[in-house]
């Protein structure tokens, strides 16, 4: 405590490049999201914190393999974003394009999941959109399928995951989920296959979602499938 001074300001001035900026005629704000004296901070931090990678602390964690599968999707699932301008219209078009690309991969996603379940694997299917997740869950005919999206409140999602874990102890299960719903702070290590049907805007969310499966408690090698629609965003 107080190693960097009382309160945050000494730290922010020294190491976060704290400075004032005028954002309007009579409005000035403090900006504290920069960095300064980085070498000095790097020297001081080991006295108060330790940072380790997963590879350093989980030496017995099974291997993780990523595989990208290219899929030819229907023309209706492709939006030619390169024909749009660089303003808001283009961003809206990109958002629509990503949404459509997911719907164009549902058939192949269902076939892939079904084949892995038939081989005895429990699978987690990740989607960026809850509509896509719901369609996939409805299309799967493999027995124990659980749907976890943002529409399910946190307490119910916790129970859903617990129920899936119990079933997985006896037979393969499938959890179809949106990335935001179970991407962080959830233990899905009872599954050893993940299928990303469509992508999130933020790459780190995909890594966080992978980590729900490839984590402490995992006993099997993990395979991560990324389904990529040819010609889509």
One Martini backbone bead per residue (centre of mass of N, CA, C, O) as a GRO file, in nm:
protein
  233
    1UNK     BB    1   0.095   0.038   0.022
    2UNK     BB    2   0.191   0.342  -0.115
    3UNK     BB    3   0.433   0.291  -0.312
    4UNK     BB    4   0.296   0.520  -0.528
    5UNK     BB    5   0.121   0.662  -0.333
    6UNK     BB    6  -0.133   0.853  -0.254
    7UNK     BB    7  -0.322   0.751  -0.452
    8UNK     BB    8  -0.319   0.783  -0.816
    9UNK     BB    9  -0.155   1.045  -0.921
   10UNK     BB   10   0.143   0.974  -0.908
   11UNK     BB   11   0.123   0.740  -1.101
   12UNK     BB   12  -0.011   0.886  -1.345
   13UNK     BB   13   0.215   1.096  -1.391
   14UNK     BB   14   0.460   0.895  -1.416
   15UNK     BB   15   0.312   0.632  -1.598
   16UNK     BB   16   0.039   0.774  -1.767
   17UNK     BB   17   0.070   1.058  -1.887
   18UNK     BB   18  -0.061   1.286  -1.739
   19UNK     BB   19  -0.303   1.515  -1.892
   20UNK     BB   20  -0.430   1.797  -2.041
   21UNK     BB   21  -0.742   1.850  -2.227
   22UNK     BB   22  -0.913   2.019  -2.482
   23UNK     BB   23  -1.267   1.958  -2.588
   24UNK     BB   24  -1.355   2.255  -2.533
   25UNK     BB   25  -1.378   2.578  -2.476
   26UNK     BB   26  -1.459   2.508  -2.138
   27UNK     BB   27  -1.312   2.210  -2.157
   28UNK     BB   28  -1.122   2.012  -1.924
   29UNK     BB   29  -0.920   1.711  -1.925
   30UNK     BB   30  -0.805   1.414  -1.808
   31UNK     BB   31  -0.534   1.209  -1.931
   32UNK     BB   32  -0.469   0.837  -1.837
   33UNK     BB   33  -0.390   0.626  -2.108
   34UNK     BB   34  -0.093   0.620  -2.091
   35UNK     BB   35   0.279   0.626  -2.109
   36UNK     BB   36   0.561   0.627  -1.869
   37UNK     BB   37   0.844   0.517  -1.757
   38UNK     BB   38   0.865   0.201  -1.829
   39UNK     BB   39   1.133   0.088  -1.717
   40UNK     BB   40   1.082   0.167  -1.425
   41UNK     BB   41   0.819   0.008  -1.386
   42UNK     BB   42   0.933  -0.270  -1.457
   43UNK     BB   43   1.129  -0.267  -1.209
   44UNK     BB   44   0.898  -0.230  -0.976
   45UNK     BB   45   0.671  -0.451  -1.010
   46UNK     BB   46   0.805  -0.723  -0.891
   47UNK     BB   47   0.750  -0.628  -0.586
   48UNK     BB   48   0.404  -0.661  -0.633
   49UNK     BB   49   0.424  -0.870  -0.885
   50UNK     BB   50   0.308  -1.155  -1.079
   51UNK     BB   51   0.369  -1.300  -1.409
   52UNK     BB   52   0.195  -1.563  -1.587
   53UNK     BB   53   0.167  -1.806  -1.800
   54UNK     BB   54   0.000  -2.083  -1.884
   55UNK     BB   55   0.257  -2.249  -1.963
   56UNK     BB   56   0.401  -2.210  -1.678
   57UNK     BB   57   0.148  -2.322  -1.477
   58UNK     BB   58   0.036  -2.547  -1.712
   59UNK     BB   59   0.223  -2.812  -1.791
   60UNK     BB   60  -0.031  -3.039  -1.808
   61UNK     BB   61  -0.168  -2.926  -2.042
   62UNK     BB   62  -0.317  -2.998  -2.303
   63UNK     BB   63  -0.343  -2.980  -2.618
   64UNK     BB   64  -0.387  -2.724  -2.879
   65UNK     BB   65  -0.602  -2.707  -3.173
   66UNK     BB   66  -0.623  -2.535  -3.482
   67UNK     BB   67  -0.900  -2.511  -3.728
   68UNK     BB   68  -0.964  -2.420  -4.061
   69UNK     BB   69  -1.284  -2.390  -4.230
   70UNK     BB   70  -1.387  -2.377  -4.551
   71UNK     BB   71  -1.693  -2.222  -4.679
   72UNK     BB   72  -1.956  -2.249  -4.897
   73UNK     BB   73  -2.177  -1.998  -4.937
   74UNK     BB   74  -2.441  -1.840  -4.994
   75UNK     BB   75  -2.506  -1.550  -5.158
   76UNK     BB   76  -2.696  -1.434  -4.924
   77UNK     BB   77  -2.422  -1.434  -4.718
   78UNK     BB   78  -2.312  -1.197  -4.909
   79UNK     BB   79  -2.138  -0.884  -4.866
   80UNK     BB   80  -2.017  -0.607  -5.060
   81UNK     BB   81  -1.819  -0.399  -4.881
   82UNK     BB   82  -1.624  -0.270  -5.108
   83UNK     BB   83  -1.867  -0.076  -5.224
   84UNK     BB   84  -1.833   0.095  -4.989
   85UNK     BB   85  -1.767   0.326  -4.785
   86UNK     BB   86  -1.593   0.480  -4.488
   87UNK     BB   87  -1.831   0.517  -4.321
   88UNK     BB   88  -2.112   0.429  -4.158
   89UNK     BB   89  -2.217   0.249  -4.385
   90UNK     BB   90  -1.981   0.047  -4.380
   91UNK     BB   91  -2.015  -0.050  -4.087
   92UNK     BB   92  -2.302  -0.156  -4.121
   93UNK     BB   93  -2.230  -0.355  -4.345
   94UNK     BB   94  -2.031  -0.525  -4.183
   95UNK     BB   95  -2.228  -0.617  -3.968
   96UNK     BB   96  -2.421  -0.758  -4.168
   97UNK     BB   97  -2.209  -0.950  -4.290
   98UNK     BB   98  -2.142  -1.110  -4.032
   99UNK     BB   99  -2.426  -1.212  -3.980
  100UNK     BB  100  -2.469  -1.363  -4.252
  101UNK     BB  101  -2.227  -1.561  -4.240
  102UNK     BB  102  -2.343  -1.737  -4.012
  103UNK     BB  103  -2.601  -1.844  -4.161
  104UNK     BB  104  -2.421  -1.987  -4.396
  105UNK     BB  105  -2.295  -2.217  -4.164
  106UNK     BB  106  -2.503  -2.408  -4.024
  107UNK     BB  107  -2.498  -2.678  -4.172
  108UNK     BB  108  -2.192  -2.741  -4.124
  109UNK     BB  109  -2.199  -2.719  -3.818
  110UNK     BB  110  -2.395  -2.951  -3.763
  111UNK     BB  111  -2.227  -3.173  -3.898
  112UNK     BB  112  -1.972  -3.144  -3.723
  113UNK     BB  113  -2.096  -3.186  -3.446
  114UNK     BB  114  -2.227  -3.460  -3.496
  115UNK     BB  115  -1.963  -3.615  -3.558
  116UNK     BB  116  -1.823  -3.560  -3.279
  117UNK     BB  117  -2.041  -3.688  -3.102
  118UNK     BB  118  -2.028  -3.972  -3.235
  119UNK     BB  119  -1.715  -3.989  -3.121
  120UNK     BB  120  -1.751  -3.872  -2.800
  121UNK     BB  121  -1.783  -3.561  -2.796
  122UNK     BB  122  -1.778  -3.260  -2.641
  123UNK     BB  123  -1.949  -2.949  -2.734
  124UNK     BB  124  -1.873  -2.606  -2.828
  125UNK     BB  125  -2.078  -2.345  -2.954
  126UNK     BB  126  -1.988  -2.044  -3.119
  127UNK     BB  127  -2.150  -1.718  -3.123
  128UNK     BB  128  -2.227  -1.386  -3.185
  129UNK     BB  129  -2.529  -1.473  -3.232
  130UNK     BB  130  -2.835  -1.574  -3.103
  131UNK     BB  131  -2.980  -1.655  -3.362
  132UNK     BB  132  -2.771  -1.860  -3.457
  133UNK     BB  133  -2.767  -2.036  -3.204
  134UNK     BB  134  -3.068  -2.119  -3.212
  135UNK     BB  135  -3.060  -2.262  -3.490
  136UNK     BB  136  -2.854  -2.476  -3.415
  137UNK     BB  137  -2.996  -2.605  -3.173
  138UNK     BB  138  -3.253  -2.685  -3.340
  139UNK     BB  139  -3.084  -2.870  -3.558
  140UNK     BB  140  -2.998  -3.056  -3.341
  141UNK     BB  141  -2.977  -3.441  -3.318
  142UNK     BB  142  -2.795  -3.545  -3.023
  143UNK     BB  143  -2.970  -3.477  -2.758
  144UNK     BB  144  -2.769  -3.299  -2.555
  145UNK     BB  145  -2.888  -2.962  -2.559
  146UNK     BB  146  -2.749  -2.638  -2.487
  147UNK     BB  147  -2.867  -2.298  -2.432
  148UNK     BB  148  -2.640  -1.999  -2.420
  149UNK     BB  149  -2.752  -1.676  -2.369
  150UNK     BB  150  -2.826  -1.346  -2.290
  151UNK     BB  151  -3.133  -1.425  -2.221
  152UNK     BB  152  -2.993  -1.575  -1.998
  153UNK     BB  153  -2.948  -1.565  -1.690
  154UNK     BB  154  -2.687  -1.615  -1.479
  155UNK     BB  155  -2.820  -1.829  -1.295
  156UNK     BB  156  -2.923  -2.015  -1.525
  157UNK     BB  157  -2.646  -2.062  -1.659
  158UNK     BB  158  -2.515  -2.204  -1.419
  159UNK     BB  159  -2.714  -2.441  -1.417
  160UNK     BB  160  -2.671  -2.532  -1.707
  161UNK     BB  161  -2.371  -2.607  -1.676
  162UNK     BB  162  -2.412  -2.811  -1.448
  163UNK     BB  163  -2.597  -3.002  -1.608
  164UNK     BB  164  -2.398  -3.060  -1.838
  165UNK     BB  165  -2.178  -3.188  -1.663
  166UNK     BB  166  -2.344  -3.431  -1.566
  167UNK     BB  167  -2.402  -3.549  -1.847
  168UNK     BB  168  -2.097  -3.566  -1.947
  169UNK     BB  169  -2.028  -3.811  -1.751
  170UNK     BB  170  -2.208  -4.012  -1.958
  171UNK     BB  171  -2.235  -3.809  -2.212
  172UNK     BB  172  -2.253  -3.630  -2.475
  173UNK     BB  173  -2.243  -3.274  -2.529
  174UNK     BB  174  -2.413  -2.956  -2.613
  175UNK     BB  175  -2.305  -2.615  -2.638
  176UNK     BB  176  -2.487  -2.326  -2.722
  177UNK     BB  177  -2.318  -2.006  -2.766
  178UNK     BB  178  -2.245  -1.701  -2.677
  179UNK     BB  179  -1.962  -1.536  -2.620
  180UNK     BB  180  -2.064  -1.339  -2.389
  181UNK     BB  181  -2.206  -1.556  -2.203
  182UNK     BB  182  -1.922  -1.772  -2.185
  183UNK     BB  183  -1.628  -1.631  -2.227
  184UNK     BB  184  -1.627  -1.565  -1.904
  185UNK     BB  185  -1.597  -1.744  -1.604
  186UNK     BB  186  -1.619  -2.039  -1.741
  187UNK     BB  187  -1.647  -2.396  -1.701
  188UNK     BB  188  -1.575  -2.619  -2.003
  189UNK     BB  189  -1.377  -2.884  -1.954
  190UNK     BB  190  -1.584  -3.121  -2.046
  191UNK     BB  191  -1.490  -3.017  -2.311
  192UNK     BB  192  -1.290  -3.079  -2.642
  193UNK     BB  193  -1.478  -2.900  -2.838
  194UNK     BB  194  -1.471  -2.623  -3.072
  195UNK     BB  195  -1.711  -2.397  -3.244
  196UNK     BB  196  -1.672  -2.130  -3.473
  197UNK     BB  197  -1.906  -1.977  -3.668
  198UNK     BB  198  -1.853  -1.686  -3.563
  199UNK     BB  199  -1.731  -1.361  -3.515
  200UNK     BB  200  -1.588  -1.131  -3.332
  201UNK     BB  201  -1.464  -0.813  -3.310
  202UNK     BB  202  -1.285  -0.936  -3.069
  203UNK     BB  203  -1.017  -1.140  -3.047
  204UNK     BB  204  -0.992  -1.184  -2.732
  205UNK     BB  205  -1.268  -1.329  -2.705
  206UNK     BB  206  -1.180  -1.590  -2.843
  207UNK     BB  207  -0.959  -1.666  -2.637
  208UNK     BB  208  -1.145  -1.673  -2.392
  209UNK     BB  209  -1.329  -1.896  -2.500
  210UNK     BB  210  -1.112  -2.112  -2.525
  211UNK     BB  211  -1.044  -2.100  -2.208
  212UNK     BB  212  -1.303  -2.259  -2.112
  213UNK     BB  213  -1.163  -2.535  -2.211
  214UNK     BB  214  -0.853  -2.449  -2.199
  215UNK     BB  215  -0.804  -2.569  -1.877
  216UNK     BB  216  -0.830  -2.636  -1.574
  217UNK     BB  217  -0.932  -2.989  -1.597
  218UNK     BB  218  -0.822  -3.075  -1.853
  219UNK     BB  219  -0.768  -3.412  -2.014
  220UNK     BB  220  -0.784  -3.331  -2.317
  221UNK     BB  221  -0.742  -3.273  -2.620
  222UNK     BB  222  -0.783  -2.973  -2.809
  223UNK     BB  223  -1.028  -2.856  -3.052
  224UNK     BB  224  -1.039  -2.577  -3.286
  225UNK     BB  225  -1.299  -2.441  -3.479
  226UNK     BB  226  -1.300  -2.240  -3.783
  227UNK     BB  227  -1.553  -2.088  -3.962
  228UNK     BB  228  -1.513  -1.993  -4.312
  229UNK     BB  229  -1.652  -1.782  -4.539
  230UNK     BB  230  -1.640  -1.756  -4.861
  231UNK     BB  231  -1.641  -1.405  -4.921
  232UNK     BB  232  -1.661  -1.301  -4.642
  233UNK     BB  233  -1.608  -1.099  -4.360
   0.00000   0.00000   0.00000
